[in-house]
CSV table of C-alpha atoms in Angstrom, one decimal:
chain,number,residue,atom,x,y,z
A,1,MET,CA,-16.6,17.7,-19.0
A,2,LEU,CA,-19.2,19.3,-16.7
A,3,SER,CA,-17.6,22.2,-14.8
A,4,PHE,CA,-18.9,21.2,-11.4
A,5,LEU,CA,-16.9,18.1,-11.6
A,6,LEU,CA,-13.6,20.1,-11.8
A,7,PRO,CA,-11.9,21.9,-8.9
A,8,PRO,CA,-11.6,25.7,-9.0
A,9,ARG,CA,-8.4,26.9,-10.5
A,10,ARG,CA,-7.5,29.2,-7.6
A,11,PRO,CA,-8.5,28.1,-4.2
A,12,ARG,CA,-9.5,31.0,-1.9
A,13,SER,CA,-8.4,29.5,1.4
A,14,ALA,CA,-6.6,26.5,2.9
A,15,ALA,CA,-9.9,25.0,3.7
A,16,ALA,CA,-11.0,25.2,0.0
A,17,ALA,CA,-7.7,23.7,-1.1
A,18,ALA,CA,-8.0,20.9,1.4
A,19,ARG,CA,-11.5,20.1,0.1
A,20,ALA,CA,-10.3,20.1,-3.5
A,21,VAL,CA,-7.2,17.9,-3.1
A,22,THR,CA,-9.3,15.5,-1.0
A,23,ARG,CA,-12.1,15.3,-3.5
A,24,TYR,CA,-10.4,15.6,-6.9
A,25,ARG,CA,-7.8,13.3,-8.4
A,26,ARG,CA,-6.0,16.0,-10.4
A,27,PRO,CA,-6.5,19.2,-8.4
A,28,GLY,CA,-3.6,21.1,-10.0
A,29,THR,CA,-0.5,22.7,-8.5
A,30,ALA,CA,-2.2,25.8,-7.2
A,31,HIS,CA,-4.1,23.8,-4.6
A,32,TRP,CA,-1.0,22.0,-3.4
A,33,ARG,CA,0.9,25.3,-3.2
A,34,VAL,CA,-1.8,26.6,-0.9
A,35,ILE,CA,-1.6,23.4,1.3
A,36,ALA,CA,2.2,23.9,1.6
A,37,GLU,CA,1.8,27.5,2.5
A,38,ALA,CA,-0.9,26.7,5.1
A,39,LEU,CA,1.2,23.9,6.6
A,40,CYS,CA,4.2,26.3,7.0
A,41,ARG,CA,2.1,28.7,9.0
A,42,GLY,CA,0.6,26.0,11.2
A,43,ASP,CA,-2.9,26.0,9.7
A,44,TRP,CA,-4.6,22.8,11.0
A,45,GLN,CA,-6.8,22.6,7.9
A,46,ALA,CA,-3.8,21.5,5.9
A,47,GLN,CA,-2.9,18.6,8.1
A,48,HIS,CA,-4.9,15.7,6.7
A,49,PRO,CA,-4.0,16.3,3.0
A,50,ALA,CA,-0.4,17.2,3.8
A,51,VAL,CA,0.5,13.9,5.4
A,52,GLN,CA,-1.0,12.0,2.4
A,53,ALA,CA,0.4,14.3,-0.3
A,54,GLY,CA,3.5,12.3,-1.1
A,55,PRO,CA,5.4,13.7,-4.2
A,56,ALA,CA,2.7,16.3,-4.7
A,57,LEU,CA,4.5,18.5,-2.2
A,58,ALA,CA,8.0,17.8,-3.6
A,59,PRO,CA,8.1,21.2,-5.3
A,60,TYR,CA,7.8,22.8,-1.9
A,61,ALA,CA,10.3,20.6,0.0
A,62,ASP,CA,12.8,23.3,0.6
A,63,ARG,CA,10.2,25.5,2.2
A,64,LEU,CA,8.9,22.6,4.3
A,65,ALA,CA,12.4,21.7,5.4
A,66,ALA,CA,13.3,25.3,6.3
A,67,ARG,CA,10.2,25.5,8.5
A,68,LEU,CA,10.9,22.1,10.1
A,69,ARG,CA,14.3,23.3,11.2
A,70,ARG,CA,12.6,26.1,13.2
A,71,THR,CA,9.8,24.0,14.7
A,72,GLN,CA,9.7,20.2,15.1
A,73,ASP,CA,6.1,19.8,13.9
A,74,GLU,CA,4.8,16.3,13.4
A,75,THR,CA,2.7,17.1,10.3
A,76,LEU,CA,5.6,19.0,8.7
A,77,ALA,CA,7.9,16.1,9.3
A,78,LEU,CA,5.5,13.5,7.8
A,79,ALA,CA,4.7,15.7,4.8
A,80,LEU,CA,8.4,16.2,4.0
A,81,ALA,CA,9.0,12.4,4.5
A,82,GLY,CA,6.3,11.7,2.0
A,83,THR,CA,8.3,13.5,-0.7
A,84,GLY,CA,11.2,11.2,0.0
A,85,ASP,CA,13.3,14.0,1.4
A,86,VAL,CA,15.9,12.8,3.9
A,87,ARG,CA,15.8,16.2,5.7
A,88,ALA,CA,12.7,14.8,7.5
A,89,VAL,CA,14.6,12.0,9.2
A,90,PRO,CA,16.2,13.9,12.2
A,91,ALA,CA,12.8,15.4,13.1
A,92,LEU,CA,11.0,12.0,12.8
A,93,GLN,CA,13.6,10.4,15.1
A,94,ALA,CA,13.4,13.1,17.7
A,95,LEU,CA,9.6,13.2,17.6
A,96,ALA,CA,9.4,9.4,18.0
A,97,GLU,CA,11.8,9.4,20.9
A,98,ALA,CA,9.7,12.1,22.5
A,99,ASP,CA,6.5,10.0,21.9
A,100,ARG,CA,5.1,12.8,19.8
A,101,MET,CA,4.2,10.9,16.6
A,102,PRO,CA,0.5,11.1,15.8
A,103,SER,CA,-0.4,7.4,15.3
A,104,ASP,CA,-3.6,8.3,13.5
A,105,ARG,CA,-1.6,10.1,10.8
A,106,ILE,CA,1.4,7.9,10.4
A,107,HIS,CA,1.1,5.8,7.2
A,108,ALA,CA,3.6,3.2,6.2
A,109,SER,CA,3.6,4.4,2.6
A,110,THR,CA,4.7,7.8,3.8
A,111,LEU,CA,7.7,6.6,5.7
A,112,ALA,CA,8.6,4.1,3.0
A,113,ALA,CA,9.0,6.9,0.6
A,114,LEU,CA,12.3,7.7,2.4
A,115,PRO,CA,15.5,5.9,1.5
A,116,ALA,CA,15.9,2.9,3.7
A,117,ALA,CA,19.5,3.7,4.6
A,118,ALA,CA,18.4,7.1,6.0
A,119,LEU,CA,15.6,6.0,8.3
A,120,LEU,CA,16.6,2.4,9.1
A,121,PRO,CA,18.6,3.2,12.2
A,122,ALA,CA,15.6,5.0,13.8
A,123,LEU,CA,13.2,2.2,12.9
A,124,ARG,CA,15.6,-0.4,14.3
A,125,ALA,CA,15.7,1.6,17.6
A,126,GLN,CA,11.9,1.7,17.6
A,127,LEU,CA,11.7,-2.1,17.3
A,128,ARG,CA,14.2,-2.5,20.2
A,129,HIS,CA,12.5,0.0,22.4
A,130,PRO,CA,9.0,1.0,21.1
A,131,ALA,CA,8.3,4.7,21.7
A,132,GLY,CA,6.0,6.9,19.7
A,133,MET,CA,5.7,4.7,16.6
A,134,SER,CA,3.4,1.7,16.1
A,135,THR,CA,5.4,-1.5,15.8
A,136,LEU,CA,3.0,-2.6,13.1
A,137,VAL,CA,3.6,0.5,11.1
A,138,VAL,CA,7.4,0.1,11.4
A,139,LEU,CA,7.2,-3.5,10.3
A,140,ASP,CA,5.0,-2.5,7.3
A,141,VAL,CA,7.6,0.1,6.3
A,142,LEU,CA,10.4,-2.6,6.4
A,143,ALA,CA,8.2,-4.9,4.3
A,144,ALA,CA,7.8,-2.2,1.7
A,145,TRP,CA,11.6,-1.7,1.6
A,146,GLY,CA,12.2,-5.4,1.1
A,147,PRO,CA,15.9,-6.4,0.8
A,148,ASP,CA,16.9,-2.9,1.7
A,149,ALA,CA,15.7,-3.5,5.2
A,150,ALA,CA,18.0,-6.5,5.7
A,151,PRO,CA,20.0,-4.8,8.5
A,152,ALA,CA,16.9,-4.9,10.7
A,153,VAL,CA,16.5,-8.7,10.5
A,154,PRO,CA,17.5,-9.2,14.2
A,155,GLU,CA,15.0,-6.7,15.4
A,156,VAL,CA,12.2,-8.0,13.2
A,157,ALA,CA,12.8,-11.6,14.2
A,158,ALA,CA,12.5,-10.7,17.9
A,159,HIS,CA,8.9,-9.8,17.3
A,160,LEU,CA,7.9,-13.2,15.7
A,161,ALA,CA,6.6,-14.7,18.9
A,162,GLU,CA,4.3,-11.8,19.6
A,163,THR,CA,0.6,-12.3,19.1
A,164,SER,CA,0.1,-8.7,17.9
A,165,ALA,CA,3.1,-8.3,15.7
A,166,GLY,CA,4.2,-11.9,14.7
A,167,TYR,CA,2.3,-11.9,11.4
A,168,ALA,CA,3.7,-8.6,10.3
A,169,ALA,CA,7.2,-9.6,11.4
A,170,ALA,CA,7.0,-12.8,9.3
A,171,ARG,CA,5.7,-10.8,6.3
A,172,ALA,CA,8.6,-8.3,6.6
A,173,LEU,CA,11.1,-11.2,6.8
A,174,GLY,CA,9.6,-12.8,3.7
A,175,ARG,CA,9.8,-9.5,1.8
A,176,ILE,CA,13.4,-9.1,2.8
A,177,GLY,CA,14.0,-12.5,1.3
A,178,PRO,CA,17.3,-14.4,1.3
A,179,ALA,CA,19.1,-11.7,3.3
A,180,ALA,CA,16.9,-12.7,6.2
A,181,ALA,CA,18.5,-16.2,6.3
A,182,ALA,CA,19.4,-15.7,10.0
A,183,ALA,CA,15.7,-15.9,10.8
A,184,ALA,CA,15.0,-19.1,8.8
A,185,GLU,CA,15.1,-21.4,11.8
A,186,ALA,CA,12.7,-19.2,13.8
A,187,LEU,CA,10.3,-19.0,10.8
A,188,ALA,CA,10.4,-22.8,10.4
A,189,ALA,CA,9.5,-23.2,14.1
A,190,HIS,CA,6.5,-20.9,13.7
A,191,ALA,CA,5.5,-22.5,10.4
A,192,THR,CA,5.2,-25.9,12.1
A,193,GLY,CA,3.8,-24.8,15.4
A,194,ARG,CA,0.3,-25.4,16.6
A,195,THR,CA,-0.4,-22.3,18.6
A,196,TRP,CA,0.9,-19.4,16.5
A,197,HIS,CA,-1.8,-17.7,14.5
A,198,GLY,CA,0.5,-16.8,11.6
A,199,THR,CA,1.5,-20.3,10.6
A,200,ARG,CA,0.6,-19.7,6.9
A,201,MET,CA,2.6,-16.4,6.7
A,202,ALA,CA,5.6,-18.0,8.5
A,203,ALA,CA,5.7,-20.8,6.0
A,204,TRP,CA,5.5,-18.4,3.1
A,205,ALA,CA,8.3,-16.3,4.6
A,206,HIS,CA,10.4,-19.4,5.1
A,207,ALA,CA,10.1,-20.2,1.4
A,208,ARG,CA,11.0,-16.7,0.4
A,209,VAL,CA,14.0,-16.6,2.7
A,210,THR,CA,15.4,-20.1,2.0
A,211,GLY,CA,14.1,-21.1,-1.4
A,212,ASP,CA,12.6,-24.3,0.1
A,213,ASP,CA,8.9,-24.3,-0.4
A,214,SER,CA,8.1,-27.6,1.3
A,215,LEU,CA,6.7,-25.9,4.5
A,216,ALA,CA,4.6,-23.5,2.5
A,217,LEU,CA,3.2,-26.3,0.4
A,218,ALA,CA,2.4,-28.3,3.5
A,219,ALA,CA,0.6,-25.3,5.1
A,220,CYS,CA,-1.4,-24.7,2.0
A,221,ALA,CA,-2.4,-28.3,1.7
A,222,ALA,CA,-3.5,-28.4,5.3
A,223,ASP,CA,-5.7,-25.3,4.8
A,224,LEU,CA,-7.3,-26.8,1.7
A,225,ASP,CA,-8.0,-30.0,3.6
A,226,ALA,CA,-9.6,-27.9,6.3
A,227,GLY,CA,-11.8,-26.0,3.9
A,228,LEU,CA,-9.8,-22.8,4.2
A,229,GLY,CA,-9.1,-22.4,0.6
A,230,SER,CA,-9.9,-18.7,0.4
A,231,ARG,CA,-7.2,-17.9,3.0
A,232,THR,CA,-4.5,-19.9,1.3
A,233,LEU,CA,-5.1,-18.7,-2.3
A,234,PRO,CA,-2.6,-15.8,-2.2
A,235,TYR,CA,0.1,-18.1,-1.0
A,236,LEU,CA,-0.7,-20.7,-3.7
A,237,ALA,CA,-0.4,-17.8,-6.2
A,238,ASP,CA,3.0,-16.9,-4.9
A,239,LEU,CA,4.2,-20.6,-5.1
A,240,GLY,CA,3.1,-20.7,-8.7
A,241,PRO,CA,3.7,-23.9,-10.7
A,242,ALA,CA,5.0,-25.6,-7.6
A,243,ALA,CA,1.4,-25.7,-6.4
A,244,GLY,CA,0.3,-27.4,-9.5
A,245,ARG,CA,-1.3,-30.4,-7.8
A,246,HIS,CA,-3.9,-27.9,-6.3
A,247,ALA,CA,-4.9,-26.4,-9.7
A,248,ASP,CA,-8.3,-28.2,-9.8
A,249,THR,CA,-9.2,-27.0,-6.4
A,250,VAL,CA,-8.2,-23.5,-7.3
A,251,ARG,CA,-10.2,-23.6,-10.5
A,252,ALA,CA,-13.3,-24.7,-8.5
A,253,LEU,CA,-12.9,-21.7,-6.2
A,254,MET,CA,-13.2,-19.3,-9.1
A,255,ASP,CA,-17.0,-20.1,-9.0
A,256,SER,CA,-17.2,-19.2,-5.3
A,257,PRO,CA,-20.0,-16.8,-4.2
A,258,GLY,CA,-17.5,-14.6,-2.5
A,259,GLU,CA,-15.9,-11.9,-4.7
A,260,TRP,CA,-12.6,-11.9,-2.7
A,261,THR,CA,-12.3,-15.7,-3.2
A,262,ARG,CA,-13.1,-15.5,-6.9
A,263,VAL,CA,-10.5,-12.8,-7.5
A,264,ALA,CA,-7.8,-14.6,-5.5
A,265,ALA,CA,-8.6,-17.9,-7.2
A,266,ALA,CA,-8.4,-16.3,-10.6
A,267,HIS,CA,-5.0,-14.9,-9.8
A,268,ALA,CA,-3.7,-18.2,-8.3
A,269,TRP,CA,-5.0,-20.2,-11.3
A,270,TRP,CA,-3.0,-18.0,-13.7
A,271,ARG,CA,0.1,-18.0,-11.6
A,272,ILE,CA,0.0,-21.8,-11.2
A,273,THR,CA,-0.9,-22.8,-14.7
A,274,GLY,CA,0.1,-19.8,-16.9
A,275,ASP,CA,-3.4,-20.0,-18.5
A,276,PRO,CA,-5.2,-16.6,-18.3
A,277,GLU,CA,-8.4,-17.5,-20.1
A,278,PRO,CA,-10.5,-18.7,-17.2
A,279,ALA,CA,-9.2,-15.9,-14.9
A,280,LEU,CA,-9.9,-13.0,-17.2
A,281,PRO,CA,-13.7,-13.0,-17.1
A,282,VAL,CA,-13.6,-13.0,-13.3
A,283,LEU,CA,-11.1,-10.2,-13.0
A,284,THR,CA,-12.7,-8.1,-15.8
A,285,ALA,CA,-16.2,-8.3,-14.2
A,286,THR,CA,-14.8,-7.2,-10.9
A,287,VAL,CA,-13.2,-4.0,-12.3
A,288,ALA,CA,-16.1,-3.3,-14.7
A,289,ALA,CA,-18.4,-3.0,-11.6
A,290,GLY,CA,-16.5,0.0,-10.5
A,291,TRP,CA,-15.1,0.9,-7.0
A,292,THR,CA,-16.1,3.4,-4.4
A,293,GLY,CA,-12.9,2.8,-2.3
A,294,HIS,CA,-14.7,0.5,0.2
A,295,PRO,CA,-12.3,-2.2,1.4
A,296,ALA,CA,-15.0,-4.8,1.2
A,297,ARG,CA,-14.4,-5.2,-2.5
A,298,PRO,CA,-11.1,-6.5,-4.0
A,299,VAL,CA,-11.1,-4.2,-7.0
A,300,PRO,CA,-7.5,-2.9,-6.6
A,301,ASN,CA,-6.4,-6.6,-6.4
A,302,ALA,CA,-8.2,-7.4,-9.6
A,303,VAL,CA,-6.5,-4.3,-11.3
A,304,ARG,CA,-3.1,-5.5,-10.2
A,305,HIS,CA,-3.7,-9.0,-11.3
A,306,LEU,CA,-4.9,-7.9,-14.8
A,307,GLY,CA,-1.8,-5.8,-15.1
A,308,ALA,CA,0.4,-8.8,-14.1
A,309,ILE,CA,-1.3,-10.9,-16.9
A,310,GLY,CA,-0.5,-8.1,-19.3
A,311,ARG,CA,-1.5,-8.1,-23.0
A,312,PRO,CA,-4.1,-10.9,-22.7
A,313,SER,CA,-6.0,-8.6,-20.5
A,314,ALA,CA,-6.8,-6.2,-23.3
A,315,GLY,CA,-10.5,-6.7,-23.0
A,316,ALA,CA,-10.4,-5.1,-19.6
A,317,ALA,CA,-8.6,-2.0,-20.8
A,318,PRO,CA,-11.8,0.1,-21.4
A,319,ALA,CA,-13.0,-0.5,-17.9
A,320,LEU,CA,-9.5,0.3,-16.4
A,321,SER,CA,-9.3,3.4,-18.5
A,322,ALA,CA,-12.7,4.6,-17.4
A,323,LEU,CA,-11.7,4.2,-13.8
A,324,LEU,CA,-8.5,6.1,-14.3
A,325,ALA,CA,-10.2,8.9,-16.2
A,326,ALA,CA,-12.5,9.7,-13.3
A,327,GLU,CA,-12.1,13.3,-12.1
A,328,GLU,CA,-13.2,12.6,-8.5
A,329,ARG,CA,-11.4,10.4,-6.1
A,330,VAL,CA,-13.0,7.3,-4.6
A,331,PRO,CA,-15.4,8.7,-2.0
A,332,GLU,CA,-15.6,6.2,0.8
A,333,PRO,CA,-12.5,6.2,2.9
A,334,PHE,CA,-12.4,8.9,5.6
A,335,GLU,CA,-10.5,12.1,4.6
A,336,GLY,CA,-7.5,11.0,6.7
A,337,ARG,CA,-6.9,8.1,4.2
A,338,ARG,CA,-8.7,9.0,1.0
A,339,ILE,CA,-5.8,10.6,-0.9
A,340,LEU,CA,-3.5,7.7,-0.1
A,341,VAL,CA,-6.1,5.1,-1.2
A,342,ASP,CA,-7.0,6.9,-4.4
A,343,ASP,CA,-3.4,7.7,-5.3
A,344,ARG,CA,-2.4,4.1,-5.0
A,345,PHE,CA,-5.5,3.0,-6.9
A,346,ALA,CA,-4.7,5.4,-9.8
A,347,ALA,CA,-1.1,4.2,-9.8
A,348,ASP,CA,-2.2,0.6,-10.0
A,349,LEU,CA,-4.5,1.5,-12.9
A,350,THR,CA,-1.7,3.3,-14.7
A,351,ARG,CA,0.7,0.4,-14.3
A,352,ALA,CA,-1.9,-2.1,-15.4
A,353,LEU,CA,-2.7,-0.2,-18.6
A,354,GLU,CA,1.0,0.3,-19.3
A,355,ARG,CA,1.5,-3.5,-19.1
A,356,ILE,CA,-1.6,-4.3,-21.2
A,357,SER,CA,-0.9,-1.8,-23.9
A,358,GLY,CA,2.9,-1.7,-23.8
A,359,GLN,CA,2.9,2.1,-23.5
A,360,PRO,CA,1.8,4.7,-20.9
A,361,PRO,CA,-1.9,5.5,-21.0
A,362,LEU,CA,-3.0,8.9,-22.1
A,363,SER,CA,-4.1,11.2,-19.3
A,364,GLU,CA,-4.7,14.9,-18.8
A,365,SER,CA,-2.0,16.9,-17.3
A,366,PRO,CA,-2.8,18.8,-14.1
A,367,SER,CA,-3.9,22.3,-14.6
């Protein structure tokens, strides 16, 4: 390995540590220690990496929590939350009520690392009286928690009729599943309405909540009849064999000129038919082309789909392994999101390889 592709073992400053953890996928514990120390003394250069660090800062949680007790700093609270430490909750609640949460640095995945039971009361209050946290971020956190977010169903359902938040509210209810049964009637109304922009999502959520997929199948059929196949493919995939009568249409969409459509169609075909063979060349070609982190390409989706297929995806393993072995993070997202994007991508690659091989992939330990 060429030395210039590796981070220095001992960063000389917070700025150097921030550059290293943002650029390199495996920067080593010394760099994160410097970030934690800089964060505790209020060094702004640690802010961007700290709020994306997640479990990387867990070894320093006691230090962060002690500092947070002395000063209610937004970055400290978010960094501690990302480790899953409940000691961040009182500060998060107080900061939100004071409208001091930095919206450009609040990521749903950071808050979702906390136990639902600890943060849920604060998020329900935010949905009732928004102050300091984006409603969309709150709904994304609840969606990530799934059934654990069930106590928030009344507050989530109240946002269904909103143009800005209705889609996210329906998604959260669908992820909560049967525990959101109290919202089934409202979801059905939106799924059959003519003016709500989230008809498709409401129909999917209704199916997840009630177990009745008739509205979802009707919405998908209407989309296909209107030539909107690419938009309905993820929903067809979730419906699985119940969408069998659309299999031929899905198969044809695997030859689409659009990469997003091809990847979604490949996944839907496998989920509907259980036959991975036509899907594998599409998904494998997508990951083999590499990824810079740009959201215009569905490479992470293809990685997850290959992992879901499992052992039949063995032919894609070399491409997945090469992507995971990269020393540098994906370069294209801005520094405020790069660590989050790359960490999730690496986790997706790891899980896919585990499912394909039946054992964890070999990887270098952090220095």
